[in-house]
PDB file of C-alpha atoms in Angstrom:
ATOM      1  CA  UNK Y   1       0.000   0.000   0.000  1.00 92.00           C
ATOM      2  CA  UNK Y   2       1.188   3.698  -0.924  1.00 95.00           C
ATOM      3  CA  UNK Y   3      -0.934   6.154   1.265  1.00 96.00           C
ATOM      4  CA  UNK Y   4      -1.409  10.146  -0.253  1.00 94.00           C
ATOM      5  CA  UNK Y   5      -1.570  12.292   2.679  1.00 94.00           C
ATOM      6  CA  UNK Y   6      -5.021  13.987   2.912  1.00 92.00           C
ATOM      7  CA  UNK Y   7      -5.034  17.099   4.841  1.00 84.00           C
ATOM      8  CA  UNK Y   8      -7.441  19.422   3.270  1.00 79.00           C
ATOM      9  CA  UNK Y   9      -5.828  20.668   0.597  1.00 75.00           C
ATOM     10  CA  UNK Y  10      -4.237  18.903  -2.802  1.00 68.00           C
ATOM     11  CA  UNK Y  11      -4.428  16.758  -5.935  1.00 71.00           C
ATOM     12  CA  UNK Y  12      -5.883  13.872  -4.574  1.00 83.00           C
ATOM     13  CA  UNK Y  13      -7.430  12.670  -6.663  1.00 85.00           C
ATOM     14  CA  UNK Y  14      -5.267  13.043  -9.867  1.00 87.00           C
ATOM     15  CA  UNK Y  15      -2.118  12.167  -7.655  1.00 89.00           C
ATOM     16  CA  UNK Y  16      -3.884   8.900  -6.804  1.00 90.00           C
ATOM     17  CA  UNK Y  17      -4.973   8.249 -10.283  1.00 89.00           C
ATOM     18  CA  UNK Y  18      -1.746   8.737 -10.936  1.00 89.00           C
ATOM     19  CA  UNK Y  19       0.386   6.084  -8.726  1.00 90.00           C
ATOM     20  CA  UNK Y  20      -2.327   3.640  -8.939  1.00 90.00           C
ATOM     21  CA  UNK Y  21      -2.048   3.875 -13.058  1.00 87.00           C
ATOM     22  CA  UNK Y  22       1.778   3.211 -12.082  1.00 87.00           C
ATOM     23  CA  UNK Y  23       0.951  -0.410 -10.756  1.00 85.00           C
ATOM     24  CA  UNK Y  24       0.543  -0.085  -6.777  1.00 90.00           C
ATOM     25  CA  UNK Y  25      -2.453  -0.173  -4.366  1.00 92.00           C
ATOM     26  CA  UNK Y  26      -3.455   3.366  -2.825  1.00 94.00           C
ATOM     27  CA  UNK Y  27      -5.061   4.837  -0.108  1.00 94.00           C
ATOM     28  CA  UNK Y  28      -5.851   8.403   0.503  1.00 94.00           C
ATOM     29  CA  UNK Y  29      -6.136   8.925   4.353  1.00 94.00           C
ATOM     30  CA  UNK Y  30      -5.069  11.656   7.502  1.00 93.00           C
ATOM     31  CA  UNK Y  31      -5.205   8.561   9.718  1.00 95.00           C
ATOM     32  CA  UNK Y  32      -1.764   8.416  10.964  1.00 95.00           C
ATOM     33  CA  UNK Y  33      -1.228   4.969  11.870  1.00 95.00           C
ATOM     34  CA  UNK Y  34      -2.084   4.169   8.009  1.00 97.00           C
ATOM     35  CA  UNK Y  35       0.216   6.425   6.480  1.00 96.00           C
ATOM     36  CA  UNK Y  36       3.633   5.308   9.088  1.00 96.00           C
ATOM     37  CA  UNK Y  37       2.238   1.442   8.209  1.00 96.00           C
ATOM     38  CA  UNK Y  38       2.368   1.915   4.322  1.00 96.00           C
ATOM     39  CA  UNK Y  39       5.049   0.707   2.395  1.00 96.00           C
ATOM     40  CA  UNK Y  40       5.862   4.195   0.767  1.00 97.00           C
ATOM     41  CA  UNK Y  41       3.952   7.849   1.241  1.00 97.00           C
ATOM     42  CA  UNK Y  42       3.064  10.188  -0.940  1.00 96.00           C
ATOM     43  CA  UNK Y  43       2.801  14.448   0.075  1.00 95.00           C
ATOM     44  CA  UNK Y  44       0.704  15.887  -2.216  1.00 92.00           C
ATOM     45  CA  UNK Y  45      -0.272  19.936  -2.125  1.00 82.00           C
ATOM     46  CA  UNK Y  46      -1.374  22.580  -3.955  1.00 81.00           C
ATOM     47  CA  UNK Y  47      -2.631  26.184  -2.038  1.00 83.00           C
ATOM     48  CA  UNK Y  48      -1.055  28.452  -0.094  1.00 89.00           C
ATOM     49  CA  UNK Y  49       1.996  27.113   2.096  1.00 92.00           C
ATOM     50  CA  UNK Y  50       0.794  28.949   5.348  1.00 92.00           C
ATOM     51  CA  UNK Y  51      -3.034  27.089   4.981  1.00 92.00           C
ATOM     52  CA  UNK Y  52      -1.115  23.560   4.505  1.00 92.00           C
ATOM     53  CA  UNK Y  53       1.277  23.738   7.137  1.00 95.00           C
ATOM     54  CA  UNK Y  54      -1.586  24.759   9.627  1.00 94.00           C
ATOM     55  CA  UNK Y  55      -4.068  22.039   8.311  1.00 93.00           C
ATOM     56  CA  UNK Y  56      -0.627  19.008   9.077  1.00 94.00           C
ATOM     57  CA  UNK Y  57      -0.306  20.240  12.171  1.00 95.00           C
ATOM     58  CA  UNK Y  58      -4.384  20.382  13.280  1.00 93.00           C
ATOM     59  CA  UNK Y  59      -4.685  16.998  11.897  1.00 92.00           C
ATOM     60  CA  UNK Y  60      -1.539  16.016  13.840  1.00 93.00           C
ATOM     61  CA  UNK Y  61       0.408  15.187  10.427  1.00 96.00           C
ATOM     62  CA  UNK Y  62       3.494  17.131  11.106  1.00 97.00           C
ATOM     63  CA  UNK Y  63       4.865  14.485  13.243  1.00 97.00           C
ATOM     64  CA  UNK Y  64       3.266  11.804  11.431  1.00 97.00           C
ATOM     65  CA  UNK Y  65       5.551  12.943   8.527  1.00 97.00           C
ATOM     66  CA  UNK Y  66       8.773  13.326  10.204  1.00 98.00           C
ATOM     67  CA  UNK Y  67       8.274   9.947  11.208  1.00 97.00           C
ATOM     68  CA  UNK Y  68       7.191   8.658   7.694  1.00 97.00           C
ATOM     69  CA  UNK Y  69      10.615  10.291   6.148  1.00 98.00           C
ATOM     70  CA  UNK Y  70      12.641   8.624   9.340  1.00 97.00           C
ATOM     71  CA  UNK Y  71      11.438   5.129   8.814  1.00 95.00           C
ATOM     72  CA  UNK Y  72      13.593   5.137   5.279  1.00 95.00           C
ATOM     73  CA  UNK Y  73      10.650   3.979   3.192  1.00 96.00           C
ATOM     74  CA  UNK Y  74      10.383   5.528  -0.191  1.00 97.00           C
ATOM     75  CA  UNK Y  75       8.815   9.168   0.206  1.00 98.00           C
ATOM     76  CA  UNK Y  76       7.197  11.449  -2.735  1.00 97.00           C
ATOM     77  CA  UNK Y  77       6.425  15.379  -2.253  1.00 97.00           C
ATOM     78  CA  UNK Y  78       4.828  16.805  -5.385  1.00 95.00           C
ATOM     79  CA  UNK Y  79       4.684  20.683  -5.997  1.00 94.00           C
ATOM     80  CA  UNK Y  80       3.671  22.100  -2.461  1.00 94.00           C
ATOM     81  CA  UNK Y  81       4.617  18.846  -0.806  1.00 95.00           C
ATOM     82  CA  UNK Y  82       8.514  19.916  -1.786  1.00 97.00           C
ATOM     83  CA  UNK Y  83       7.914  23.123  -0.678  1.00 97.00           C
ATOM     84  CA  UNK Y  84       6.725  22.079   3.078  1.00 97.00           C
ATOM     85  CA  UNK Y  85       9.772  19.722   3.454  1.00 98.00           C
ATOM     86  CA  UNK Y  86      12.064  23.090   4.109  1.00 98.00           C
ATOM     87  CA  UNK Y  87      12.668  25.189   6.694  1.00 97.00           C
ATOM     88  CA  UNK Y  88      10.526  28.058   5.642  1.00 96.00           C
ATOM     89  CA  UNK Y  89       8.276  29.780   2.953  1.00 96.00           C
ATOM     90  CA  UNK Y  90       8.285  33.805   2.347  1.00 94.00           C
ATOM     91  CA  UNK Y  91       4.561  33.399   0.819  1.00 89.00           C
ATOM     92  CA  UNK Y  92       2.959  35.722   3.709  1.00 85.00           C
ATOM     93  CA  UNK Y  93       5.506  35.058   5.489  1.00 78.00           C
ATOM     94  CA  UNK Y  94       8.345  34.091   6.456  1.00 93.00           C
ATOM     95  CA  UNK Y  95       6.237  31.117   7.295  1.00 95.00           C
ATOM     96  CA  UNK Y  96       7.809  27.784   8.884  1.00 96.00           C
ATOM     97  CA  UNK Y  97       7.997  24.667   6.903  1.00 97.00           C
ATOM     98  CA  UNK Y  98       8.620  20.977   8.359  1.00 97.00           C
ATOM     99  CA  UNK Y  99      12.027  21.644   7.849  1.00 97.00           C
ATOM    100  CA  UNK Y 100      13.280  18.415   6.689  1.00 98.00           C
ATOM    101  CA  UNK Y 101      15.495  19.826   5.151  1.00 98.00           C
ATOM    102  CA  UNK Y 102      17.809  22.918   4.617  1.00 98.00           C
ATOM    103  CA  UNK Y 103      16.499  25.940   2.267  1.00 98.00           C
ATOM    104  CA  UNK Y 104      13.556  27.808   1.982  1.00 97.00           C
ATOM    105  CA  UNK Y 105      10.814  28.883  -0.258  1.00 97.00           C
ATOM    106  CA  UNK Y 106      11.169  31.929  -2.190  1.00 96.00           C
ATOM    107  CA  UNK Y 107       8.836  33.819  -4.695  1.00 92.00           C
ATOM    108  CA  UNK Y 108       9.405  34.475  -8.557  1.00 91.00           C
ATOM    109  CA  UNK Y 109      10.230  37.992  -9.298  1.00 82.00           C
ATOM    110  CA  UNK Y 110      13.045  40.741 -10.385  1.00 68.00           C
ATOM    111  CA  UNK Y 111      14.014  41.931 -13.729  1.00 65.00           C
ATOM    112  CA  UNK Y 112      15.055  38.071 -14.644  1.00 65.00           C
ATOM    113  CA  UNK Y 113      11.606  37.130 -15.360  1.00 72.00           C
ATOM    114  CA  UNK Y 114      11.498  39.968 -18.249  1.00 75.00           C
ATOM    115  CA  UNK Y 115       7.718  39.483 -18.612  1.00 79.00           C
ATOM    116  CA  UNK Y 116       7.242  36.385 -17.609  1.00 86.00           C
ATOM    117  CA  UNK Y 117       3.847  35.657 -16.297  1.00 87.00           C
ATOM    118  CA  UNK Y 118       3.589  34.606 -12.726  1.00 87.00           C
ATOM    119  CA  UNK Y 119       2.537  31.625 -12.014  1.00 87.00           C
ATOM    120  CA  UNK Y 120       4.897  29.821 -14.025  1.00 89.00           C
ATOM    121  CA  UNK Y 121       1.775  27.337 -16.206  1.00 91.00           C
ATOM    122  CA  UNK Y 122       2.669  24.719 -18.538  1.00 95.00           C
ATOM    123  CA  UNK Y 123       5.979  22.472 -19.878  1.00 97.00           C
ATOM    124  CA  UNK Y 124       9.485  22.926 -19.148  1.00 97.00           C
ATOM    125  CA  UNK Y 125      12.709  21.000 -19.702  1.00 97.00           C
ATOM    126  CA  UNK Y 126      14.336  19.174 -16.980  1.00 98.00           C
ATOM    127  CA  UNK Y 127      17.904  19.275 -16.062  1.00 98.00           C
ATOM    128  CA  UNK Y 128      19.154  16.231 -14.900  1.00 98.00           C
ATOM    129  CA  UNK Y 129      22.271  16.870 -12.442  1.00 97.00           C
ATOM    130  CA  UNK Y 130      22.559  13.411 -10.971  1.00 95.00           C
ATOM    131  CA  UNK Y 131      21.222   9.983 -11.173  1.00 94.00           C
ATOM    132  CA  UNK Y 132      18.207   9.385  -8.770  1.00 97.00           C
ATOM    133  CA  UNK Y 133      15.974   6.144  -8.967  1.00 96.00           C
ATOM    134  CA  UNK Y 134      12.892   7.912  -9.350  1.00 97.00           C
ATOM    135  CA  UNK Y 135      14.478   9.479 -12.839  1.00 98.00           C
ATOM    136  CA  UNK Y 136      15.814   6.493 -14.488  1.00 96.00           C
ATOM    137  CA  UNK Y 137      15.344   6.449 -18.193  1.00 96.00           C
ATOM    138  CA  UNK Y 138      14.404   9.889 -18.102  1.00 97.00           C
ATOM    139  CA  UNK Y 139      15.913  11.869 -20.570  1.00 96.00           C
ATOM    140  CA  UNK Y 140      17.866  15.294 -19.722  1.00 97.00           C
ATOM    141  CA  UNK Y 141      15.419  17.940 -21.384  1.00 96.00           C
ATOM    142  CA  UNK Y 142      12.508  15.711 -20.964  1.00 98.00           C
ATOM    143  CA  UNK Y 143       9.244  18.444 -20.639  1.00 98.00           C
ATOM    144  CA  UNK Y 144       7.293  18.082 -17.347  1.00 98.00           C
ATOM    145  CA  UNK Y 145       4.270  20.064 -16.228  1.00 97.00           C
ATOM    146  CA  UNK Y 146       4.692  23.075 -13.536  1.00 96.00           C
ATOM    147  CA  UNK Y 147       1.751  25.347 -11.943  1.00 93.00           C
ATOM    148  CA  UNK Y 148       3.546  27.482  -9.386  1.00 92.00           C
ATOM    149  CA  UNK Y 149       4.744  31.051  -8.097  1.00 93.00           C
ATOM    150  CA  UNK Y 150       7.201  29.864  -5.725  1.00 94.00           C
ATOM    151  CA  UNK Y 151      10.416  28.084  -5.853  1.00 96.00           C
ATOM    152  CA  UNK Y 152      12.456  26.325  -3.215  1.00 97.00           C
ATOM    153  CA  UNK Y 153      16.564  27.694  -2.414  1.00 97.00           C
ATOM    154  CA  UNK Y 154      18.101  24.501  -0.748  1.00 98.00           C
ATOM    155  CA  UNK Y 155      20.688  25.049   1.566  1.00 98.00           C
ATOM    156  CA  UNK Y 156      22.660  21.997   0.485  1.00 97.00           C
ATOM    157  CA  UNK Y 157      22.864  22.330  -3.979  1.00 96.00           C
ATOM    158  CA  UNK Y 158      23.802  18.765  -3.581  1.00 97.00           C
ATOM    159  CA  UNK Y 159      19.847  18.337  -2.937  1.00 98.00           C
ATOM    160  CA  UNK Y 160      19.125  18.947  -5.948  1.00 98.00           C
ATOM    161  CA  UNK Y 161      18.717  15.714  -8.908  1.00 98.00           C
ATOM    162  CA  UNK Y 162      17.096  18.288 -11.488  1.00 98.00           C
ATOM    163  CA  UNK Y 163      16.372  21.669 -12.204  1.00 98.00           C
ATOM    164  CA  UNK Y 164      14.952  24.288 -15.081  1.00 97.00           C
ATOM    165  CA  UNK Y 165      14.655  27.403 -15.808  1.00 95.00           C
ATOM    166  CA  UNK Y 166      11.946  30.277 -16.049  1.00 93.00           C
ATOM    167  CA  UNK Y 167      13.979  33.462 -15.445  1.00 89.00           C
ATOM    168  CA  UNK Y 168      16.158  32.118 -13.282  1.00 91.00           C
ATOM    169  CA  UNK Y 169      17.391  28.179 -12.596  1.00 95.00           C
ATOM    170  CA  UNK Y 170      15.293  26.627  -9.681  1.00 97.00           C
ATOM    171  CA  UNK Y 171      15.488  23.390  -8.258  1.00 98.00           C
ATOM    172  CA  UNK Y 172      13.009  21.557 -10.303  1.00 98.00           C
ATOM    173  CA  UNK Y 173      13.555  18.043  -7.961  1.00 98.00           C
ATOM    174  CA  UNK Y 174      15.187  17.105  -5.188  1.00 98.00           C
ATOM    175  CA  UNK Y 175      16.642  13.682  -3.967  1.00 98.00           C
ATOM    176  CA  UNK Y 176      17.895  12.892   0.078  1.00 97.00           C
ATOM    177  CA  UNK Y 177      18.019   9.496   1.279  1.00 96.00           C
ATOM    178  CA  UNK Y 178      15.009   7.810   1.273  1.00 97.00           C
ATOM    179  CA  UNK Y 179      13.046  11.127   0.087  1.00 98.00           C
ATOM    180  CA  UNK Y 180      12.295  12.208  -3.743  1.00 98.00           C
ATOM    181  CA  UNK Y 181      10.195  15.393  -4.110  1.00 98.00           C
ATOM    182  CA  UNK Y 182       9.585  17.336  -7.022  1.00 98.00           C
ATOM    183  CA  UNK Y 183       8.581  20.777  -8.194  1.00 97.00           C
ATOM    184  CA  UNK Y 184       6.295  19.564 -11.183  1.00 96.00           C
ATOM    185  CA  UNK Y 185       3.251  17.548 -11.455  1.00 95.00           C
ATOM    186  CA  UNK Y 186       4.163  14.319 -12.419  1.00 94.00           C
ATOM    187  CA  UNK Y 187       0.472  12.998 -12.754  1.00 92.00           C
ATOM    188  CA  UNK Y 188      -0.041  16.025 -15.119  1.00 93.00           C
ATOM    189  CA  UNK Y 189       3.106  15.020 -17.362  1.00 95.00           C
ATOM    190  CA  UNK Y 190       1.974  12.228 -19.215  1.00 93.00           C
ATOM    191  CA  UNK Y 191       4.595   9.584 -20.285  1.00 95.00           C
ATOM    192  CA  UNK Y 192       7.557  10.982 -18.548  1.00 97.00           C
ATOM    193  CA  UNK Y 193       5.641  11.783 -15.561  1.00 95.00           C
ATOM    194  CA  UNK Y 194       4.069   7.932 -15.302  1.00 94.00           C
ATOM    195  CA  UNK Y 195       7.557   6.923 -15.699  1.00 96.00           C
ATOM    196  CA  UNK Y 196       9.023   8.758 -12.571  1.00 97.00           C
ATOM    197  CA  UNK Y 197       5.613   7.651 -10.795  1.00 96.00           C
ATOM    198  CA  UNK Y 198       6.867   3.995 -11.914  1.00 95.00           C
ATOM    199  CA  UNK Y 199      10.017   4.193 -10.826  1.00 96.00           C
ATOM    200  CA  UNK Y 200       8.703   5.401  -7.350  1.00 96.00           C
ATOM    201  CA  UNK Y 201       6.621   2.493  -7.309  1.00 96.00           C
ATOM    202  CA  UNK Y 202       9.414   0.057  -8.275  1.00 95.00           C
ATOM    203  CA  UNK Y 203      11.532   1.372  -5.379  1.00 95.00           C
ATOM    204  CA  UNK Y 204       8.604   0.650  -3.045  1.00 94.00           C
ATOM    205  CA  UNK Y 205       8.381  -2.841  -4.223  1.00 92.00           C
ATOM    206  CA  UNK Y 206      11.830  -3.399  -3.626  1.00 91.00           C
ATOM    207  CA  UNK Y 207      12.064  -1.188  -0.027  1.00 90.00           C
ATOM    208  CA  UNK Y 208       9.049  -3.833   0.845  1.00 87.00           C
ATOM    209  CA  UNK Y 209      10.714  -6.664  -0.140  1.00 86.00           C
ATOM    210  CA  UNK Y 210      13.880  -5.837   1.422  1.00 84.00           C
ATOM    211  CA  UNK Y 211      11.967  -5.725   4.794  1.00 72.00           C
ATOM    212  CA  UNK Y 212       9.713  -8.564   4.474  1.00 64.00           C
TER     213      UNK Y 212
END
């Protein structure tokens, strides 16, 4: 089983469409003894960072997900559920995140964007800086789907497994032990999108297997 964090706000629905079209059993739940029992965990989010951060902790989720992340089974944030993962988001803020990890959450803006529109809508190319599992036979420049006005800053650059550019280069995925999390929509980006959501799945299967 791969639960999707419910907690108020997010793709559910598409996101769970998603990983089940990629071969594995889901279950959308807040419950937390469901999600730290399932084999791998999926943070979805879309909405303001402030509203999500305040929904985990009411439902009692923030812990819940620092303990998902420190049991080493395979862990997905899409779009807002990278964002939450760091230390803090300026949207109304500076707002704190779960602070996983090192960085924070900044907004597009300044000359670079040269009339960019804001949100950042549609494809872009991926980067590939490093081999992850979760992008396996996905090529560098591959288009995935984005829908966002922020961008995380990690700390640590060596976070970063891909990136791309809209105005300025932004960490377009991220990869840290057990934890892949990225930027884009995967369920929104058709064939190379499945395939990261299959490769997440494969490394669930074989995280379960190694345990059982």
């Amino acid at each position: 089983m791969i639960t999707i964090i419910d907690y108020g706000m997010g793709n559910l629905r598409s996101v769970e469409k998603g990983v089940a079209g990629a071969g594995y059993t889901t279950l959308v739940t807040r419950e937390p003894e469901k999600i730290l029992s399932a084999e791998g965990v999926v943070l979805p989010g879309v909405g303001a960072f402030g509203a999500c951060m305040e929904n985990l902790a009411s439902r009692g989720l923030v812990e819940t997900i620092h303990a998902a992340v420190e049991s080493g089974r395979p862990f997905l944030g899409i779009c807002l559920g990278l964002q939450l993962l760091f230390e803090e988001s300026e949207e109304f803020g500076p707002v704190p995140g779960l602070g996983i990890l090192p960085g924070r959450v900044v907004r597009f803006g300044g000359r670079e964007l040269d009339g960019l529109k804001i949100p950042q809508m549609g494809w872009n190319r991926l980067r590939i800086h490093r081999p992850v599992a979760e992008l396996g036979g996905i090529d560098d420049g591959a288009y995935v789907y984005f829908v966002h006005s922020y961008y995380v800053v990690p700390a640590d650059p060596a976070l970063i497994a891909a990136s791309t550019e809209y105005g300025v280069e932004f960490a377009a995925a991220i990869a840290w032990n057990n934890v892949f999390a990225c930027q884009f929509h995967p369920e929104k980006s058709q064939a190379v999108g499945l395939r990261i959501l299959e490769n997440f799945v494969a490394r669930v299967r074989a995280s379960a297997a190694s345990c059982s």
